[in-house]
GROMACS .gro file of C-alpha atoms in nm:
model
  441
    1MET     CA    1  21.616  14.131   6.387
    2SER     CA    2  21.746  14.507   6.497
    3GLN     CA    3  22.012  14.666   6.254
    4SER     CA    4  22.286  14.912   6.357
    5GLN     CA    5  22.333  15.082   6.069
    6LEU     CA    6  22.122  15.306   5.836
    7SER     CA    7  22.043  15.159   5.493
    8ARG     CA    8  22.153  15.361   5.158
    9HIS     CA    9  21.840  15.350   4.967
   10LEU     CA   10  21.759  15.692   4.856
   11THR     CA   11  21.814  15.787   4.494
   12LEU     CA   12  21.918  16.065   4.322
   13LEU     CA   13  21.541  16.114   4.221
   14GLN     CA   14  21.427  16.082   4.595
   15ALA     CA   15  21.733  16.311   4.736
   16THR     CA   16  21.626  16.570   4.501
   17ALA     CA   17  21.268  16.556   4.617
   18ILE     CA   18  21.351  16.545   4.956
   19ASN     CA   19  21.549  16.848   4.926
   20MET     CA   20  21.287  17.041   4.716
   21THR     CA   21  20.965  16.962   4.919
   22ASP     CA   22  21.198  17.114   5.235
   23MET     CA   23  21.310  17.425   5.026
   24VAL     CA   24  20.934  17.496   4.882
   25GLY     CA   25  20.747  17.473   5.214
   26ILE     CA   26  20.483  17.778   5.296
   27GLY     CA   27  20.754  17.992   5.308
   28PRO     CA   28  20.766  18.141   4.945
   29PHE     CA   29  20.378  18.185   4.999
   30VAL     CA   30  20.408  18.422   5.320
   31VAL     CA   31  20.703  18.572   5.249
   32LEU     CA   32  20.631  18.719   4.913
   33SER     CA   33  20.419  18.977   5.089
   34VAL     CA   34  20.676  19.026   5.388
   35VAL     CA   35  20.956  19.092   5.099
   36ALA     CA   36  20.768  19.275   4.911
   37GLU     CA   37  20.651  19.542   5.179
   38ILE     CA   38  21.041  19.542   5.293
   39MET     CA   39  21.168  19.641   4.972
   40HIS     CA   40  20.837  19.856   4.871
   41GLY     CA   41  20.916  19.880   4.521
   42PRO     CA   42  20.912  19.654   4.181
   43TRP     CA   43  21.309  19.577   4.272
   44PHE     CA   44  21.177  19.347   4.580
   45LEU     CA   45  21.305  19.082   4.310
   46TYR     CA   46  21.598  19.141   4.420
   47ALA     CA   47  21.598  18.980   4.711
   48TRP     CA   48  21.514  18.639   4.542
   49ILE     CA   49  21.784  18.655   4.314
   50ALA     CA   50  21.997  18.685   4.611
   51GLY     CA   51  21.907  18.427   4.820
   52ALA     CA   52  21.971  18.173   4.533
   53ILE     CA   53  22.336  18.317   4.481
   54LEU     CA   54  22.409  18.270   4.855
   55SER     CA   55  22.262  17.918   4.832
   56PHE     CA   56  22.434  17.831   4.522
   57ILE     CA   57  22.753  17.972   4.665
   58ASP     CA   58  22.690  17.769   5.050
   59ALA     CA   59  22.588  17.454   4.841
   60MET     CA   60  22.976  17.454   4.741
   61VAL     CA   61  23.063  17.445   5.103
   62TRP     CA   62  22.778  17.140   5.184
   63SER     CA   63  22.889  16.935   4.848
   64GLU     CA   64  23.263  16.949   4.973
   65LEU     CA   65  23.191  16.882   5.334
   66GLY     CA   66  22.870  16.615   5.234
   67THR     CA   67  23.083  16.399   4.984
   68THR     CA   68  23.379  16.396   5.208
   69PHE     CA   69  23.113  16.272   5.507
   70PRO     CA   70  22.861  16.091   5.376
   71ALA     CA   71  22.672  15.997   5.723
   72ALA     CA   72  22.410  16.054   5.909
   73GLY     CA   73  22.390  16.399   6.108
   74GLY     CA   74  22.521  16.658   5.828
   75SER     CA   75  22.688  16.961   5.996
   76TYR     CA   76  22.788  16.773   6.348
   77ASN     CA   77  23.011  16.547   6.144
   78PHE     CA   78  23.157  16.843   5.945
   79LEU     CA   79  23.240  17.061   6.239
   80LYS     CA   80  23.340  16.748   6.410
   81GLU     CA   81  23.586  16.650   6.175
   82SER     CA   82  23.661  16.943   6.020
   83PHE     CA   83  23.819  17.155   6.388
   84GLY     CA   84  24.007  16.832   6.471
   85PRO     CA   85  23.992  16.646   6.784
   86ARG     CA   86  23.936  16.940   7.042
   87THR     CA   87  23.750  17.175   6.878
   88GLY     CA   88  23.589  16.953   6.652
   89LYS     CA   89  23.445  16.791   6.960
   90LEU     CA   90  23.310  17.133   7.085
   91MET     CA   91  23.195  17.280   6.790
   92SER     CA   92  23.018  16.962   6.709
   93PHE     CA   93  22.841  16.959   7.052
   94LEU     CA   94  22.733  17.350   6.993
   95PHE     CA   95  22.571  17.219   6.668
   96VAL     CA   96  22.378  16.957   6.798
   97TRP     CA   97  22.300  17.170   7.106
   98GLN     CA   98  22.139  17.446   6.873
   99THR     CA   99  21.941  17.206   6.655
  100MET     CA  100  21.784  17.100   6.960
  101ILE     CA  101  21.617  17.480   6.990
  102GLN     CA  102  21.620  17.558   6.584
  103ALA     CA  103  21.526  17.237   6.467
  104PRO     CA  104  21.176  17.269   6.643
  105LEU     CA  105  21.182  17.603   6.537
  106VAL     CA  106  21.161  17.532   6.167
  107ILE     CA  107  20.879  17.226   6.207
  108ALA     CA  108  20.659  17.514   6.406
  109SER     CA  109  20.734  17.744   6.144
  110ALA     CA  110  20.591  17.525   5.876
  111ALA     CA  111  20.331  17.413   6.077
  112ILE     CA  112  20.234  17.788   6.180
  113GLY     CA  113  20.225  17.864   5.822
  114PHE     CA  114  19.981  17.590   5.724
  115ALA     CA  115  19.717  17.711   5.998
  116GLN     CA  116  19.782  18.065   5.882
  117TYR     CA  117  19.662  17.968   5.511
  118THR     CA  118  19.422  17.719   5.664
  119SER     CA  119  19.215  18.008   5.770
  120TYR     CA  120  19.181  18.122   5.390
  121LEU     CA  121  18.916  17.824   5.373
  122HIS     CA  122  18.745  17.867   5.678
  123PRO     CA  123  18.844  18.154   5.959
  124LEU     CA  124  19.014  18.027   6.248
  125GLY     CA  125  19.020  18.149   6.609
  126PHE     CA  126  19.332  18.147   6.824
  127TRP     CA  127  19.296  17.828   6.963
  128GLU     CA  128  19.163  17.653   6.655
  129THR     CA  129  19.446  17.801   6.455
  130LYS     CA  130  19.723  17.660   6.768
  131ALA     CA  131  19.505  17.353   6.711
  132VAL     CA  132  19.551  17.304   6.336
  133SER     CA  133  19.931  17.356   6.409
  134GLY     CA  134  19.952  17.109   6.625
  135SER     CA  135  19.764  16.865   6.447
  136VAL     CA  136  20.049  16.898   6.176
  137ILE     CA  137  20.330  16.801   6.384
  138ILE     CA  138  20.171  16.487   6.508
  139LEU     CA  139  20.015  16.366   6.155
  140ILE     CA  140  20.389  16.430   6.050
  141VAL     CA  141  20.574  16.237   6.305
  142PHE     CA  142  20.329  15.924   6.217
  143MET     CA  143  20.376  15.907   5.887
  144LEU     CA  144  20.748  15.936   5.968
  145TYR     CA  145  20.759  15.631   6.232
  146ARG     CA  146  20.850  15.342   5.940
  147ASN     CA  147  21.122  15.285   5.708
  148ILE     CA  148  21.338  15.491   5.461
  149GLU     CA  149  21.234  15.316   5.140
  150THR     CA  150  20.897  15.395   5.206
  151ILE     CA  151  20.974  15.767   5.285
  152GLY     CA  152  21.144  15.794   4.986
  153LYS     CA  153  20.846  15.740   4.753
  154ILE     CA  154  20.617  15.928   5.010
  155SER     CA  155  20.850  16.254   4.945
  156VAL     CA  156  20.857  16.181   4.554
  157THR     CA  157  20.456  16.180   4.568
  158LEU     CA  158  20.466  16.500   4.758
  159TRP     CA  159  20.719  16.639   4.558
  160ILE     CA  160  20.485  16.595   4.270
  161GLY     CA  161  20.235  16.808   4.460
  162VAL     CA  162  20.462  17.099   4.504
  163LEU     CA  163  20.576  17.121   4.114
  164VAL     CA  164  20.220  17.082   3.985
  165THR     CA  165  20.110  17.407   4.208
  166MET     CA  166  20.384  17.608   4.140
  167ILE     CA  167  20.360  17.523   3.722
  168TRP     CA  168  19.938  17.641   3.806
  169ILE     CA  169  20.044  17.961   3.950
  170ILE     CA  170  20.332  18.040   3.694
  171GLY     CA  171  20.108  17.907   3.388
  172GLY     CA  172  19.848  18.135   3.509
  173GLY     CA  173  20.040  18.489   3.517
  174MET     CA  174  20.151  18.371   3.193
  175THR     CA  175  19.860  18.312   3.012
  176GLN     CA  176  19.716  18.670   3.128
  177GLY     CA  177  19.920  18.825   2.892
  178HIS     CA  178  20.152  19.085   3.116
  179PHE     CA  179  20.430  18.835   3.275
  180LEU     CA  180  20.721  18.996   3.160
  181GLU     CA  181  20.635  19.339   3.304
  182PRO     CA  182  20.770  19.346   3.638
  183VAL     CA  183  21.084  19.250   3.490
  184LYS     CA  184  21.074  19.547   3.235
  185HIS     CA  185  21.033  19.778   3.517
  186ILE     CA  186  21.218  19.604   3.827
  187ASN     CA  187  21.460  19.920   3.818
  188ASP     CA  188  21.190  20.168   3.849
  189GLY     CA  189  21.303  20.424   4.069
  190LEU     CA  190  21.538  20.249   4.212
  191GLU     CA  191  21.894  20.401   4.351
  192PHE     CA  192  22.168  20.188   4.457
  193ASN     CA  193  22.238  20.339   4.798
  194MET     CA  194  22.235  20.262   5.213
  195VAL     CA  195  21.864  20.253   5.181
  196PHE     CA  196  21.852  20.012   4.929
  197GLY     CA  197  22.117  19.779   5.084
  198SER     CA  198  21.949  19.775   5.430
  199ALA     CA  199  21.632  19.689   5.292
  200LEU     CA  200  21.797  19.436   5.077
  201GLY     CA  201  21.962  19.278   5.401
  202ALA     CA  202  21.634  19.281   5.532
  203ALA     CA  203  21.450  19.146   5.277
  204SER     CA  204  21.731  18.849   5.230
  205VAL     CA  205  21.648  18.749   5.559
  206LYS     CA  206  21.307  18.606   5.458
  207SER     CA  207  21.376  18.487   5.102
  208VAL     CA  208  21.694  18.309   5.257
  209TYR     CA  209  21.445  18.106   5.487
  210SER     CA  210  21.264  18.001   5.163
  211TYR     CA  211  21.561  17.828   5.031
  212LEU     CA  212  21.665  17.687   5.339
  213GLY     CA  213  21.696  17.275   5.299
  214TYR     CA  214  21.865  17.268   5.022
  215TYR     CA  215  22.130  17.081   5.202
  216ASN     CA  216  21.921  16.832   5.381
  217VAL     CA  217  22.028  16.562   5.185
  218CYS     CA  218  22.336  16.603   5.381
  219HIS     CA  219  22.146  16.540   5.711
  220LEU     CA  220  22.094  16.216   5.518
  221GLY     CA  221  22.404  16.099   5.410
  222GLY     CA  222  22.418  15.782   5.529
  223GLU     CA  223  22.106  15.664   5.362
  224ILE     CA  224  22.190  15.813   5.030
  225ILE     CA  225  22.300  15.605   4.693
  226ALA     CA  226  22.614  15.702   4.545
  227PRO     CA  227  22.682  16.000   4.768
  228GLN     CA  228  22.977  16.175   4.596
  229LYS     CA  229  22.785  16.202   4.331
  230ASN     CA  230  22.420  16.273   4.459
  231ILE     CA  231  22.503  16.470   4.767
  232PRO     CA  232  22.600  16.759   4.530
  233ARG     CA  233  22.373  16.707   4.208
  234SER     CA  234  22.069  16.704   4.407
  235MET     CA  235  22.148  17.041   4.584
  236PHE     CA  236  22.255  17.192   4.229
  237ILE     CA  237  21.961  17.082   4.088
  238SER     CA  238  21.731  17.178   4.369
  239ILE     CA  239  21.858  17.501   4.407
  240ALA     CA  240  21.852  17.561   4.001
  241GLY     CA  241  21.509  17.443   4.030
  242ILE     CA  242  21.372  17.658   4.289
  243ALA     CA  243  21.530  18.009   4.185
  244VAL     CA  244  21.364  17.935   3.864
  245LEU     CA  245  21.037  17.878   4.019
  246TYR     CA  246  21.027  18.098   4.304
  247LEU     CA  247  21.123  18.414   4.052
  248CYS     CA  248  20.863  18.288   3.796
  249MET     CA  249  20.638  18.287   4.067
  250ASN     CA  250  20.690  18.619   4.178
  251ILE     CA  251  20.723  18.766   3.869
  252SER     CA  252  20.372  18.593   3.752
  253VAL     CA  253  20.172  18.748   4.088
  254ALA     CA  254  20.343  19.099   4.026
  255SER     CA  255  20.194  19.064   3.665
  256VAL     CA  256  19.830  19.025   3.793
  257LEU     CA  257  19.797  19.178   4.138
  258PRO     CA  258  19.894  19.612   4.227
  259LEU     CA  259  20.196  19.611   4.423
  260ALA     CA  260  20.014  19.743   4.713
  261GLN     CA  261  19.761  19.491   4.744
  262ILE     CA  262  20.084  19.230   4.727
  263GLU     CA  263  20.251  19.374   5.046
  264GLN     CA  264  19.899  19.386   5.214
  265SER     CA  265  19.826  19.042   5.143
  266LYS     CA  266  19.801  18.737   5.391
  267PHE     CA  267  19.706  18.505   5.111
  268VAL     CA  268  19.842  18.627   4.822
  269ILE     CA  269  19.861  18.313   4.581
  270SER     CA  270  19.489  18.242   4.734
  271GLU     CA  271  19.421  18.601   4.590
  272PHE     CA  272  19.613  18.572   4.255
  273ILE     CA  273  19.458  18.302   4.172
  274GLN     CA  274  19.087  18.456   4.284
  275GLN     CA  275  19.174  18.750   4.013
  276LEU     CA  276  19.249  18.482   3.754
  277ALA     CA  277  18.998  18.187   3.780
  278GLY     CA  278  18.764  18.286   4.026
  279PRO     CA  279  18.697  18.189   4.392
  280THR     CA  280  18.665  17.824   4.375
  281ALA     CA  281  18.994  17.788   4.180
  282ALA     CA  282  19.125  17.972   4.466
  283MET     CA  283  19.025  17.730   4.739
  284ILE     CA  284  19.145  17.474   4.519
  285ALA     CA  285  19.500  17.670   4.522
  286THR     CA  286  19.506  17.713   4.895
  287VAL     CA  287  19.422  17.299   4.950
  288LEU     CA  288  19.763  17.298   4.706
  289ILE     CA  289  19.980  17.529   4.910
  290LEU     CA  290  19.895  17.337   5.243
  291TRP     CA  291  19.962  17.020   5.062
  292ILE     CA  292  20.329  17.216   4.974
  293ALA     CA  293  20.339  17.319   5.362
  294PHE     CA  294  20.276  16.962   5.490
  295ALA     CA  295  20.523  16.813   5.262
  296SER     CA  296  20.805  17.041   5.373
  297VAL     CA  297  20.735  16.973   5.763
  298PHE     CA  298  20.778  16.630   5.644
  299SER     CA  299  21.094  16.627   5.465
  300ALA     CA  300  21.287  16.888   5.755
  301THR     CA  301  21.173  16.688   6.013
  302LEU     CA  302  21.282  16.379   5.825
  303GLY     CA  303  21.659  16.558   5.804
  304TYR     CA  304  21.626  16.676   6.126
  305SER     CA  305  21.556  16.357   6.321
  306ARG     CA  306  21.914  16.220   6.219
  307ILE     CA  307  22.137  16.505   6.374
  308PRO     CA  308  22.085  16.411   6.748
  309TYR     CA  309  22.090  16.007   6.635
  310ALA     CA  310  22.442  16.062   6.470
  311ALA     CA  311  22.545  16.284   6.801
  312ALA     CA  312  22.432  16.015   7.010
  313LYS     CA  313  22.573  15.723   6.786
  314ASP     CA  314  22.942  15.908   6.804
  315GLY     CA  315  22.899  15.948   7.229
  316ALA     CA  316  22.873  16.316   7.218
  317PHE     CA  317  22.485  16.327   7.290
  318PHE     CA  318  22.254  16.132   7.544
  319LYS     CA  319  22.246  15.766   7.459
  320VAL     CA  320  21.888  15.719   7.413
  321PHE     CA  321  21.884  15.925   7.073
  322ALA     CA  322  22.140  15.648   6.934
  323LYS     CA  323  21.809  15.381   6.944
  324LEU     CA  324  21.678  15.296   6.569
  325HIS     CA  325  21.343  15.119   6.567
  326PRO     CA  326  21.380  14.742   6.618
  327THR     CA  327  21.182  14.642   6.305
  328LYS     CA  328  21.156  14.959   6.096
  329ASN     CA  329  21.569  15.090   6.144
  330PHE     CA  330  21.515  15.434   6.181
  331PRO     CA  331  21.590  15.669   6.458
  332TYR     CA  332  21.251  15.669   6.664
  333ILE     CA  333  21.352  15.852   6.997
  334SER     CA  334  21.489  16.185   6.790
  335LEU     CA  335  21.188  16.179   6.601
  336LEU     CA  336  20.937  16.164   6.884
  337VAL     CA  337  21.132  16.429   7.080
  338LEU     CA  338  21.187  16.706   6.806
  339GLY     CA  339  20.851  16.629   6.714
  340GLY     CA  340  20.706  16.719   7.055
  341VAL     CA  341  20.956  17.031   7.086
  342ALA     CA  342  20.789  17.148   6.802
  343PHE     CA  343  20.448  17.054   6.899
  344VAL     CA  344  20.522  17.343   7.216
  345PHE     CA  345  20.684  17.558   7.012
  346SER     CA  346  20.386  17.557   6.745
  347MET     CA  347  20.162  17.666   7.069
  348PHE     CA  348  20.345  18.009   7.154
  349PHE     CA  349  20.531  18.193   6.870
  350LYS     CA  350  20.409  18.366   6.574
  351LEU     CA  351  20.550  18.294   6.175
  352LYS     CA  352  20.773  18.611   6.152
  353GLU     CA  353  20.955  18.559   6.547
  354VAL     CA  354  21.007  18.191   6.406
  355ILE     CA  355  21.186  18.303   6.088
  356SER     CA  356  21.415  18.548   6.205
  357ALA     CA  357  21.527  18.343   6.510
  358ILE     CA  358  21.607  18.019   6.284
  359LEU     CA  359  21.846  18.246   6.046
  360ALA     CA  360  21.987  18.387   6.373
  361MET     CA  361  22.015  18.057   6.603
  362ARG     CA  362  22.193  17.830   6.282
  363ILE     CA  363  22.398  18.097   6.123
  364LEU     CA  364  22.716  18.138   6.342
  365ILE     CA  365  22.772  17.778   6.437
  366GLN     CA  366  22.621  17.601   6.132
  367PHE     CA  367  22.707  17.839   5.843
  368ILE     CA  368  22.977  18.042   5.918
  369GLY     CA  369  23.129  17.792   6.136
  370GLN     CA  370  23.098  17.476   5.901
  371ALA     CA  371  23.282  17.728   5.613
  372ILE     CA  372  23.599  17.816   5.849
  373GLY     CA  373  23.610  17.423   5.930
  374LEU     CA  374  23.656  17.361   5.542
  375LEU     CA  375  23.900  17.617   5.515
  376VAL     CA  376  24.067  17.455   5.815
  377LEU     CA  377  24.025  17.099   5.678
  378SER     CA  378  24.169  17.204   5.340
  379LYS     CA  379  24.490  17.309   5.521
  380ARG     CA  380  24.538  17.038   5.757
  381LYS     CA  381  24.471  16.783   5.540
  382GLY     CA  382  24.522  16.905   5.164
  383ARG     CA  383  24.276  16.992   4.911
  384ASN     CA  384  24.314  16.641   4.778
  385PHE     CA  385  24.147  16.497   5.058
  386MET     CA  386  23.812  16.634   4.979
  387GLN     CA  387  23.602  16.392   4.760
  388TRP     CA  388  23.425  16.674   4.537
  389LYS     CA  389  23.635  17.051   4.451
  390MET     CA  390  23.462  17.342   4.405
  391PRO     CA  391  23.565  17.559   4.130
  392LEU     CA  392  23.802  17.891   4.258
  393TYR     CA  393  23.838  17.777   4.591
  394PRO     CA  394  23.857  17.895   4.823
  395LEU     CA  395  23.642  18.244   4.702
  396PRO     CA  396  23.333  18.074   4.711
  397VAL     CA  397  23.423  17.986   5.078
  398ILE     CA  398  23.548  18.339   5.154
  399LEU     CA  399  23.211  18.507   4.985
  400ALA     CA  400  22.951  18.242   5.181
  401ILE     CA  401  23.122  18.369   5.523
  402LEU     CA  402  23.091  18.739   5.442
  403ILE     CA  403  22.727  18.701   5.278
  404TRP     CA  404  22.627  18.514   5.601
  405ILE     CA  405  22.777  18.778   5.854
  406GLY     CA  406  22.596  19.046   5.652
  407ILE     CA  407  22.239  18.808   5.708
  408PHE     CA  408  22.299  18.745   6.045
  409ARG     CA  409  22.353  19.138   6.149
  410SER     CA  410  21.994  19.184   5.918
  411THR     CA  411  21.832  18.960   6.142
  412GLY     CA  412  21.796  19.251   6.403
  413GLY     CA  413  21.944  19.328   6.741
  414ILE     CA  414  21.710  19.144   6.963
  415MET     CA  415  21.813  18.799   6.767
  416MET     CA  416  22.150  18.852   6.702
  417LEU     CA  417  22.166  18.843   7.102
  418ALA     CA  418  21.934  18.544   7.104
  419GLY     CA  419  22.197  18.380   6.835
  420MET     CA  420  22.505  18.464   7.068
  421GLY     CA  421  22.320  18.383   7.390
  422VAL     CA  422  22.214  18.029   7.271
  423THR     CA  423  22.607  17.969   7.164
  424LEU     CA  424  22.738  18.096   7.495
  425LEU     CA  425  22.509  17.900   7.655
  426GLY     CA  426  22.579  17.600   7.483
  427ILE     CA  427  22.965  17.633   7.528
  428LEU     CA  428  22.877  17.682   7.951
  429ILE     CA  429  22.696  17.342   7.935
  430TYR     CA  430  22.993  17.204   7.714
  431TYR     CA  431  23.213  17.303   7.937
  432LEU     CA  432  23.001  17.159   8.240
  433LYS     CA  433  22.991  16.835   8.102
  434ASN     CA  434  23.355  16.806   8.087
  435GLN     CA  435  23.441  16.978   8.407
  436LEU     CA  436  23.196  16.757   8.608
  437LYS     CA  437  23.183  16.430   8.414
  438LEU     CA  438  22.827  16.444   8.325
  439PRO     CA  439  22.705  16.083   8.217
  440ILE     CA  440  22.538  16.157   7.855
  441SER     CA  441  22.644  15.859   7.662
   0.00000   0.00000   0.00000
């Protein structure tokens, strides 16, 4: 017998594991060198601190909305409810529209990064690299083609692999005796001027990408046990834990490898482990990094597959996406479509291009849009309507909006235009859909 509703089976531990495995994908391992190259000095650690601060502030927005509207789809529901009946329909449609583009980009970015790091183990040609990234996406879809209870257990197993790898990397730096040297010299030659501000903005685009996923639990709001407690807890625990791990990992690597080598390396963690423990250990570390990348694709694909489902179930997107698997009770059409688009993207794009595109496309509607929506909702319904209340409201919301605007500008002119172009195209399609009465439900 088929079910028409998702089931609440994800515990706090499982929700936190899903968040953290989404956050610690291939991102920090390939972005570490990019951030160091952009900052070009020992102060590159500030970009990782900036990413953590933004994540904490923005998580307050997600916590208020996630606990008030704990259902599948996350931002789709937040935007629809916050802006009211008329504007809310447009904003939620725009979110689903950009999700159908940027969600596969997120999945593809992790798969591309997986293939990139695989070449440390064995040199890969262009088509071999594409074959690896495509195969990762196919395997992920296969693993997610099952019920949520099983997925929650798989997530915890993958999360353990993430923690083991990070602890090994950090422990390696601590044991060699110079762990705190990068911190002692973090301000050497630093001048707080426009040049530093510009570099910090550009580097933060990359570091913020490595923190994304702290809100994944909100996309699974309809499957979380006690969402009013577990949604905020899982987000703040995830951000705090990942911030400590990222900073310690960067400090550890910088205490062993010279900055010039870090800036130019494509396999910085593998080279770090090789210098500490030899080539065999480096190979093992690379395999564990691939484990982490795989876990991230798994977690991200899981969360995103619930967004088109939620919109379709609400009558705001194509009806076929609202179908649940007849025996396993998960949105299998949504999963298959997003996986298919991600597979195509992994064949055509490079990692650096994908990272900037991801942020540019989602900042306007998802991050800035729902922060403004929270202000609108609080004024319309009153603060008592919210199931979780942030301290110092509305200051964190205003700060989040201002910082996201800065990050959007730092993605670069082409990506800014792409982000605005996707939004404008979505508005046009929404208008035509309403005027022509296109049958989507």
